[in-house]
Amino acid sequence: GAGVSQSPRYKVAKRGQDVALRCDPISGHVSLFWYQQALGQGPEFLTYFQNEAQLDKSGLPSDRFFAERPEGSVSTLKIQRTQQEDSAVYLCASSLGGGTYYEQYFGPGTRLTVT
Amino acid sequence: AQSVAQPEDQVNVAEGNPLTVKCTYSVSGNPYLFWYVQYPNRGLQFLLKYITGDNLVKGSYGFEAEFNKSQTSFHLKKPSALVSDSALYFCAVRGGQTGANNLFFGTGTRLTVIP
């Protein structure tokens, strides 16, 4: 079946540009997560949605990062005025429910390079 | 605070030999533990999870993991390694508090199975 998809797969941005990264979760999955994975590191949590509600954004590194999921399905992570330290792979994950029992299914990620 | 440690950056094992990838955790409350595998240019794939019950958990592709509460460990094991098991493995923990939905990942262990 269809998994989590993300677009674009690769994005090169000049420092100061705004970028938007898209995530299409598995159909029917209530929960959606964004993670940031720097080179050689494990993913780090950015933000979490349950349906359209953003319940946790404690991991967003600055107010330049903004995420939305207006209809409880597709989500967009926006980064304003990109900086070099924003270069990373951005992973989206979805899970069937909001409880701790549910495993998360990850998309292939968007590799962002800021030059 | 939740954290995961993977003490080995790299594990090499001969094909057909048993493999172990180590993970220790620190969490407030009951731990919910996960193993994921990452192949190049692909997203994280769920292998197995421990929520409660039997300490030995069986997962995908012949992998299993043993939860040890006294040692706060959750080591990943497989009786006979395949060359195709070569990949990056991540251990992750979810906290036990209400609303703690996001995963905390270790830094990963690169497994190389030598033919």
PDB file of C-alpha atoms in Angstrom:
ATOM      1  CA  GLY A   1       0.000   0.000   0.000  1.00  0.00           C
ATOM      2  CA  ALA A   2       0.959   3.641  -0.242  1.00  0.00           C
ATOM      3  CA  GLY A   3       3.313   4.839   2.417  1.00  0.00           C
ATOM      4  CA  VAL A   4       4.242   8.286   3.595  1.00  0.00           C
ATOM      5  CA  SER A   5       5.401  10.463   0.740  1.00  0.00           C
ATOM      6  CA  GLN A   6       7.398  13.668   0.877  1.00  0.00           C
ATOM      7  CA  SER A   7       8.217  16.292  -1.704  1.00  0.00           C
ATOM      8  CA  PRO A   8      10.523  17.525  -2.919  1.00  0.00           C
ATOM      9  CA  ARG A   9      13.066  14.812  -2.217  1.00  0.00           C
ATOM     10  CA  TYR A  10      15.906  17.285  -2.597  1.00  0.00           C
ATOM     11  CA  LYS A  11      15.922  21.032  -2.171  1.00  0.00           C
ATOM     12  CA  VAL A  12      18.760  23.481  -2.574  1.00  0.00           C
ATOM     13  CA  ALA A  13      18.105  26.943  -1.209  1.00  0.00           C
ATOM     14  CA  LYS A  14      20.238  30.024  -1.023  1.00  0.00           C
ATOM     15  CA  ARG A  15      20.679  31.447   2.437  1.00  0.00           C
ATOM     16  CA  GLY A  16      17.784  33.726   3.216  1.00  0.00           C
ATOM     17  CA  GLN A  17      15.271  32.012   0.966  1.00  0.00           C
ATOM     18  CA  ASP A  18      12.019  30.538   2.226  1.00  0.00           C
ATOM     19  CA  VAL A  19      11.267  26.850   1.635  1.00  0.00           C
ATOM     20  CA  ALA A  20       8.176  24.673   1.964  1.00  0.00           C
ATOM     21  CA  LEU A  21       8.356  20.934   2.461  1.00  0.00           C
ATOM     22  CA  ARG A  22       5.335  18.737   1.919  1.00  0.00           C
ATOM     23  CA  CYS A  23       4.255  15.531   3.610  1.00  0.00           C
ATOM     24  CA  ASP A  24       1.455  13.200   2.549  1.00  0.00           C
ATOM     25  CA  PRO A  25       0.775  10.768   5.400  1.00  0.00           C
ATOM     26  CA  ILE A  26      -0.739   7.342   5.117  1.00  0.00           C
ATOM     27  CA  SER A  27      -4.457   7.690   4.525  1.00  0.00           C
ATOM     28  CA  GLY A  28      -6.426   7.558   7.756  1.00  0.00           C
ATOM     29  CA  HIS A  29      -3.471   8.196  10.010  1.00  0.00           C
ATOM     30  CA  VAL A  30      -4.429  10.586  12.751  1.00  0.00           C
ATOM     31  CA  SER A  31      -0.994  11.589  13.964  1.00  0.00           C
ATOM     32  CA  LEU A  32       1.743  13.298  11.999  1.00  0.00           C
ATOM     33  CA  PHE A  33       5.274  14.112  13.104  1.00  0.00           C
ATOM     34  CA  TRP A  34       8.162  16.124  11.692  1.00  0.00           C
ATOM     35  CA  TYR A  35      11.769  15.294  12.526  1.00  0.00           C
ATOM     36  CA  GLN A  36      15.090  16.830  11.547  1.00  0.00           C
ATOM     37  CA  GLN A  37      18.038  14.548  10.882  1.00  0.00           C
ATOM     38  CA  ALA A  38      21.456  16.132  10.684  1.00  0.00           C
ATOM     39  CA  LEU A  39      24.286  14.269   8.994  1.00  0.00           C
ATOM     40  CA  GLY A  40      25.478  11.373  11.134  1.00  0.00           C
ATOM     41  CA  GLN A  41      22.814  11.896  13.764  1.00  0.00           C
ATOM     42  CA  GLY A  42      19.517  10.357  14.722  1.00  0.00           C
ATOM     43  CA  PRO A  43      16.292  12.147  13.917  1.00  0.00           C
ATOM     44  CA  GLU A  44      15.251  14.903  16.306  1.00  0.00           C
ATOM     45  CA  PHE A  45      11.643  15.769  16.972  1.00  0.00           C
ATOM     46  CA  LEU A  46      10.301  19.036  15.635  1.00  0.00           C
ATOM     47  CA  THR A  47       6.525  19.025  15.925  1.00  0.00           C
ATOM     48  CA  TYR A  48       3.439  16.810  16.246  1.00  0.00           C
ATOM     49  CA  PHE A  49      -0.120  17.027  14.936  1.00  0.00           C
ATOM     50  CA  GLN A  50      -3.169  15.100  15.892  1.00  0.00           C
ATOM     51  CA  ASN A  51      -5.574  15.622  13.020  1.00  0.00           C
ATOM     52  CA  GLU A  52      -5.338  19.363  12.297  1.00  0.00           C
ATOM     53  CA  ALA A  53      -4.305  20.342  15.810  1.00  0.00           C
ATOM     54  CA  GLN A  54      -0.654  21.040  16.454  1.00  0.00           C
ATOM     55  CA  LEU A  55      -0.282  19.570  19.926  1.00  0.00           C
ATOM     56  CA  ASP A  56       3.452  19.879  20.365  1.00  0.00           C
ATOM     57  CA  LYS A  57       5.879  22.236  18.677  1.00  0.00           C
ATOM     58  CA  SER A  58       8.510  22.159  21.356  1.00  0.00           C
ATOM     59  CA  GLY A  59      11.189  20.887  18.986  1.00  0.00           C
ATOM     60  CA  LEU A  60      11.007  23.697  16.448  1.00  0.00           C
ATOM     61  CA  PRO A  61      14.449  25.342  16.683  1.00  0.00           C
ATOM     62  CA  SER A  62      13.347  28.898  16.041  1.00  0.00           C
ATOM     63  CA  ASP A  63      10.407  31.034  15.025  1.00  0.00           C
ATOM     64  CA  ARG A  64      11.607  30.689  11.431  1.00  0.00           C
ATOM     65  CA  PHE A  65      10.128  27.198  11.448  1.00  0.00           C
ATOM     66  CA  PHE A  66       6.408  26.830  10.977  1.00  0.00           C
ATOM     67  CA  ALA A  67       4.248  23.752  10.327  1.00  0.00           C
ATOM     68  CA  GLU A  68       0.615  23.327   9.437  1.00  0.00           C
ATOM     69  CA  ARG A  69      -1.874  20.598   8.701  1.00  0.00           C
ATOM     70  CA  PRO A  70      -5.053  22.529   7.942  1.00  0.00           C
ATOM     71  CA  GLU A  71      -7.333  19.670   6.925  1.00  0.00           C
ATOM     72  CA  GLY A  72      -5.855  16.956   9.063  1.00  0.00           C
ATOM     73  CA  SER A  73      -4.126  15.223   6.188  1.00  0.00           C
ATOM     74  CA  VAL A  74      -1.303  16.816   4.185  1.00  0.00           C
ATOM     75  CA  SER A  75       1.211  18.805   6.185  1.00  0.00           C
ATOM     76  CA  THR A  76       3.682  21.499   5.203  1.00  0.00           C
ATOM     77  CA  LEU A  77       6.829  22.467   7.051  1.00  0.00           C
ATOM     78  CA  LYS A  78       7.943  25.965   6.181  1.00  0.00           C
ATOM     79  CA  ILE A  79      11.319  27.442   6.932  1.00  0.00           C
ATOM     80  CA  GLN A  80      11.725  31.169   6.514  1.00  0.00           C
ATOM     81  CA  ARG A  81      15.012  32.945   5.825  1.00  0.00           C
ATOM     82  CA  THR A  82      16.953  29.683   5.652  1.00  0.00           C
ATOM     83  CA  GLN A  83      20.357  29.482   7.307  1.00  0.00           C
ATOM     84  CA  GLN A  84      23.200  27.063   6.685  1.00  0.00           C
ATOM     85  CA  GLU A  85      22.517  25.291   9.959  1.00  0.00           C
ATOM     86  CA  ASP A  86      19.097  24.349   8.584  1.00  0.00           C
ATOM     87  CA  SER A  87      20.769  21.937   6.157  1.00  0.00           C
ATOM     88  CA  ALA A  88      19.508  18.489   7.103  1.00  0.00           C
ATOM     89  CA  VAL A  89      17.104  15.765   6.091  1.00  0.00           C
ATOM     90  CA  TYR A  90      13.559  16.536   7.158  1.00  0.00           C
ATOM     91  CA  LEU A  91      11.544  13.429   7.914  1.00  0.00           C
ATOM     92  CA  CYS A  92       7.802  13.146   8.172  1.00  0.00           C
ATOM     93  CA  ALA A  93       6.099  10.264   9.966  1.00  0.00           C
ATOM     94  CA  SER A  94       2.508   9.276  10.544  1.00  0.00           C
ATOM     95  CA  SER A  95       0.800   6.866  12.878  1.00  0.00           C
ATOM     96  CA  LEU A  96      -2.662   5.418  13.064  1.00  0.00           C
ATOM     97  CA  GLY A  97      -3.450   6.791  16.474  1.00  0.00           C
ATOM     98  CA  GLY A  98      -2.207   9.261  18.973  1.00  0.00           C
ATOM     99  CA  GLY A  99      -1.249   6.870  21.706  1.00  0.00           C
ATOM    100  CA  THR A 100       2.175   5.655  22.626  1.00  0.00           C
ATOM    101  CA  TYR A 101       1.432   2.137  21.375  1.00  0.00           C
ATOM    102  CA  TYR A 102       1.387   3.077  17.730  1.00  0.00           C
ATOM    103  CA  GLU A 103       4.521   2.825  15.656  1.00  0.00           C
ATOM    104  CA  GLN A 104       5.382   5.674  13.350  1.00  0.00           C
ATOM    105  CA  TYR A 105       5.819   5.168   9.623  1.00  0.00           C
ATOM    106  CA  PHE A 106       8.388   7.403   8.026  1.00  0.00           C
ATOM    107  CA  GLY A 107       8.619   8.976   4.612  1.00  0.00           C
ATOM    108  CA  PRO A 108      11.850   9.039   2.579  1.00  0.00           C
ATOM    109  CA  GLY A 109      12.673  12.547   3.730  1.00  0.00           C
ATOM    110  CA  THR A 110      13.537  15.833   2.067  1.00  0.00           C
ATOM    111  CA  ARG A 111      17.224  16.657   1.951  1.00  0.00           C
ATOM    112  CA  LEU A 112      17.608  20.412   2.334  1.00  0.00           C
ATOM    113  CA  THR A 113      20.906  22.018   1.469  1.00  0.00           C
ATOM    114  CA  VAL A 114      21.332  25.706   2.201  1.00  0.00           C
ATOM    115  CA  THR A 115      24.162  27.353   0.314  1.00  0.00           C
TER     116      THR A 115
ATOM    117  CA  ALA B   1      14.053  13.494  30.321  1.00  0.00           C
ATOM    118  CA  GLN B   2      14.143  10.756  27.727  1.00  0.00           C
ATOM    119  CA  SER B   3      17.356   9.618  26.084  1.00  0.00           C
ATOM    120  CA  VAL B   4      18.798   6.690  24.220  1.00  0.00           C
ATOM    121  CA  ALA B   5      22.406   5.606  23.907  1.00  0.00           C
ATOM    122  CA  GLN B   6      23.828   3.413  21.189  1.00  0.00           C
ATOM    123  CA  PRO B   7      27.394   2.850  22.346  1.00  0.00           C
ATOM    124  CA  GLU B   8      28.697   1.425  19.069  1.00  0.00           C
ATOM    125  CA  ASP B   9      28.888   3.558  15.944  1.00  0.00           C
ATOM    126  CA  GLN B  10      29.831   0.537  13.853  1.00  0.00           C
ATOM    127  CA  VAL B  11      29.255  -3.198  14.165  1.00  0.00           C
ATOM    128  CA  ASN B  12      30.800  -5.706  11.789  1.00  0.00           C
ATOM    129  CA  VAL B  13      29.677  -9.309  11.672  1.00  0.00           C
ATOM    130  CA  ALA B  14      30.277 -12.212   9.322  1.00  0.00           C
ATOM    131  CA  GLU B  15      27.350 -13.502   7.306  1.00  0.00           C
ATOM    132  CA  GLY B  16      25.635 -16.352   9.118  1.00  0.00           C
ATOM    133  CA  ASN B  17      26.875 -15.279  12.537  1.00  0.00           C
ATOM    134  CA  PRO B  18      24.583 -13.902  15.236  1.00  0.00           C
ATOM    135  CA  LEU B  19      24.427 -10.141  15.541  1.00  0.00           C
ATOM    136  CA  THR B  20      23.714  -7.783  18.414  1.00  0.00           C
ATOM    137  CA  VAL B  21      23.206  -4.019  18.232  1.00  0.00           C
ATOM    138  CA  LYS B  22      23.199  -2.431  21.659  1.00  0.00           C
ATOM    139  CA  CYS B  23      20.853   0.173  23.090  1.00  0.00           C
ATOM    140  CA  THR B  24      20.383   1.590  26.563  1.00  0.00           C
ATOM    141  CA  TYR B  25      17.726   4.075  27.566  1.00  0.00           C
ATOM    142  CA  SER B  26      16.731   6.573  30.201  1.00  0.00           C
ATOM    143  CA  VAL B  27      13.104   7.560  30.617  1.00  0.00           C
ATOM    144  CA  SER B  28      10.676   8.832  33.212  1.00  0.00           C
ATOM    145  CA  GLY B  29       7.884   6.373  33.712  1.00  0.00           C
ATOM    146  CA  ASN B  30       7.306   3.260  31.657  1.00  0.00           C
ATOM    147  CA  PRO B  31       9.497   2.969  28.573  1.00  0.00           C
ATOM    148  CA  TYR B  32       8.114   2.354  25.121  1.00  0.00           C
ATOM    149  CA  LEU B  33      11.007   1.200  22.969  1.00  0.00           C
ATOM    150  CA  PHE B  34      11.406   0.899  19.230  1.00  0.00           C
ATOM    151  CA  TRP B  35      13.956  -0.206  16.669  1.00  0.00           C
ATOM    152  CA  TYR B  36      14.101   1.255  13.183  1.00  0.00           C
ATOM    153  CA  VAL B  37      16.369   0.514  10.227  1.00  0.00           C
ATOM    154  CA  GLN B  38      17.464   3.020   7.601  1.00  0.00           C
ATOM    155  CA  TYR B  39      18.682   2.065   4.155  1.00  0.00           C
ATOM    156  CA  PRO B  40      20.425   4.629   1.914  1.00  0.00           C
ATOM    157  CA  ASN B  41      18.061   7.219   0.447  1.00  0.00           C
ATOM    158  CA  ARG B  42      15.104   5.585   2.124  1.00  0.00           C
ATOM    159  CA  GLY B  43      13.082   6.447   5.159  1.00  0.00           C
ATOM    160  CA  LEU B  44      13.241   4.752   8.490  1.00  0.00           C
ATOM    161  CA  GLN B  45      11.539   1.374   8.546  1.00  0.00           C
ATOM    162  CA  PHE B  46       9.922   0.048  11.681  1.00  0.00           C
ATOM    163  CA  LEU B  47      11.367  -3.252  12.943  1.00  0.00           C
ATOM    164  CA  LEU B  48       9.812  -3.906  16.328  1.00  0.00           C
ATOM    165  CA  LYS B  49       8.572  -2.372  19.537  1.00  0.00           C
ATOM    166  CA  TYR B  50       8.300  -3.099  23.238  1.00  0.00           C
ATOM    167  CA  ILE B  51       5.277  -1.737  25.028  1.00  0.00           C
ATOM    168  CA  THR B  52       4.549  -4.254  27.750  1.00  0.00           C
ATOM    169  CA  GLY B  53       4.486  -7.996  28.278  1.00  0.00           C
ATOM    170  CA  ASP B  54       7.159 -10.464  27.264  1.00  0.00           C
ATOM    171  CA  ASN B  55      10.666  -9.146  27.485  1.00  0.00           C
ATOM    172  CA  LEU B  56      11.625 -10.819  24.201  1.00  0.00           C
ATOM    173  CA  VAL B  57      10.012  -9.064  21.271  1.00  0.00           C
ATOM    174  CA  LYS B  58      10.007 -10.488  17.758  1.00  0.00           C
ATOM    175  CA  GLY B  59       9.863  -8.235  14.744  1.00  0.00           C
ATOM    176  CA  SER B  60      10.352  -7.993  11.021  1.00  0.00           C
ATOM    177  CA  TYR B  61      13.011  -9.771   8.951  1.00  0.00           C
ATOM    178  CA  GLY B  62      13.912 -12.224  11.732  1.00  0.00           C
ATOM    179  CA  PHE B  63      15.005  -9.539  14.190  1.00  0.00           C
ATOM    180  CA  GLU B  64      14.219  -9.667  17.871  1.00  0.00           C
ATOM    181  CA  ALA B  65      15.020  -7.514  20.876  1.00  0.00           C
ATOM    182  CA  GLU B  66      15.290  -8.182  24.568  1.00  0.00           C
ATOM    183  CA  PHE B  67      13.974  -5.673  27.075  1.00  0.00           C
ATOM    184  CA  ASN B  68      15.957  -5.668  30.323  1.00  0.00           C
ATOM    185  CA  LYS B  69      14.511  -3.320  32.900  1.00  0.00           C
ATOM    186  CA  SER B  70      17.270  -3.716  35.475  1.00  0.00           C
ATOM    187  CA  GLN B  71      19.951  -2.886  32.916  1.00  0.00           C
ATOM    188  CA  THR B  72      17.742  -0.349  31.089  1.00  0.00           C
ATOM    189  CA  SER B  73      18.688  -2.014  27.831  1.00  0.00           C
ATOM    190  CA  PHE B  74      16.898  -3.022  24.658  1.00  0.00           C
ATOM    191  CA  HIS B  75      19.458  -4.786  22.469  1.00  0.00           C
ATOM    192  CA  LEU B  76      18.566  -5.818  18.928  1.00  0.00           C
ATOM    193  CA  LYS B  77      19.487  -9.344  17.915  1.00  0.00           C
ATOM    194  CA  LYS B  78      19.331 -11.735  15.004  1.00  0.00           C
ATOM    195  CA  PRO B  79      20.475 -15.363  15.104  1.00  0.00           C
ATOM    196  CA  SER B  80      22.012 -15.409  11.621  1.00  0.00           C
ATOM    197  CA  ALA B  81      23.056 -12.237   9.820  1.00  0.00           C
ATOM    198  CA  LEU B  82      22.472 -11.649   6.117  1.00  0.00           C
ATOM    199  CA  VAL B  83      24.460  -9.348   3.847  1.00  0.00           C
ATOM    200  CA  SER B  84      21.169  -7.550   3.142  1.00  0.00           C
ATOM    201  CA  ASP B  85      20.938  -6.624   6.851  1.00  0.00           C
ATOM    202  CA  SER B  86      23.724  -4.097   6.313  1.00  0.00           C
ATOM    203  CA  ALA B  87      22.173  -0.735   7.152  1.00  0.00           C
ATOM    204  CA  LEU B  88      21.914   1.960   9.808  1.00  0.00           C
ATOM    205  CA  TYR B  89      19.950   0.953  12.908  1.00  0.00           C
ATOM    206  CA  PHE B  90      18.281   3.341  15.305  1.00  0.00           C
ATOM    207  CA  CYS B  91      16.918   2.670  18.758  1.00  0.00           C
ATOM    208  CA  ALA B  92      14.208   5.028  19.981  1.00  0.00           C
ATOM    209  CA  VAL B  93      12.227   5.600  23.144  1.00  0.00           C
ATOM    210  CA  ARG B  94       8.942   7.238  23.822  1.00  0.00           C
ATOM    211  CA  GLY B  95       8.321   8.619  27.264  1.00  0.00           C
ATOM    212  CA  GLY B  96       5.653   7.306  29.547  1.00  0.00           C
ATOM    213  CA  GLN B  97       4.059  10.596  30.364  1.00  0.00           C
ATOM    214  CA  THR B  98       0.678  11.480  28.963  1.00  0.00           C
ATOM    215  CA  GLY B  99       1.078  13.314  25.731  1.00  0.00           C
ATOM    216  CA  ALA B 100       4.666  12.222  25.186  1.00  0.00           C
ATOM    217  CA  ASN B 101       4.097  11.046  21.662  1.00  0.00           C
ATOM    218  CA  ASN B 102       7.352  11.863  19.953  1.00  0.00           C
ATOM    219  CA  LEU B 103      10.300   9.524  19.681  1.00  0.00           C
ATOM    220  CA  PHE B 104      13.792  10.169  21.024  1.00  0.00           C
ATOM    221  CA  PHE B 105      16.375   8.487  18.817  1.00  0.00           C
ATOM    222  CA  GLY B 106      19.890   7.301  19.434  1.00  0.00           C
ATOM    223  CA  THR B 107      22.705   8.329  17.122  1.00  0.00           C
ATOM    224  CA  GLY B 108      22.513   5.092  15.180  1.00  0.00           C
ATOM    225  CA  THR B 109      24.714   2.047  14.678  1.00  0.00           C
ATOM    226  CA  ARG B 110      25.965   1.105  11.254  1.00  0.00           C
ATOM    227  CA  LEU B 111      25.829  -2.637  10.776  1.00  0.00           C
ATOM    228  CA  THR B 112      28.012  -4.218   8.133  1.00  0.00           C
ATOM    229  CA  VAL B 113      27.573  -7.897   7.374  1.00  0.00           C
ATOM    230  CA  ILE B 114      30.639  -9.302   5.684  1.00  0.00           C
ATOM    231  CA  PRO B 115      30.093 -12.014   3.076  1.00  0.00           C
TER     232      PRO B 115
END
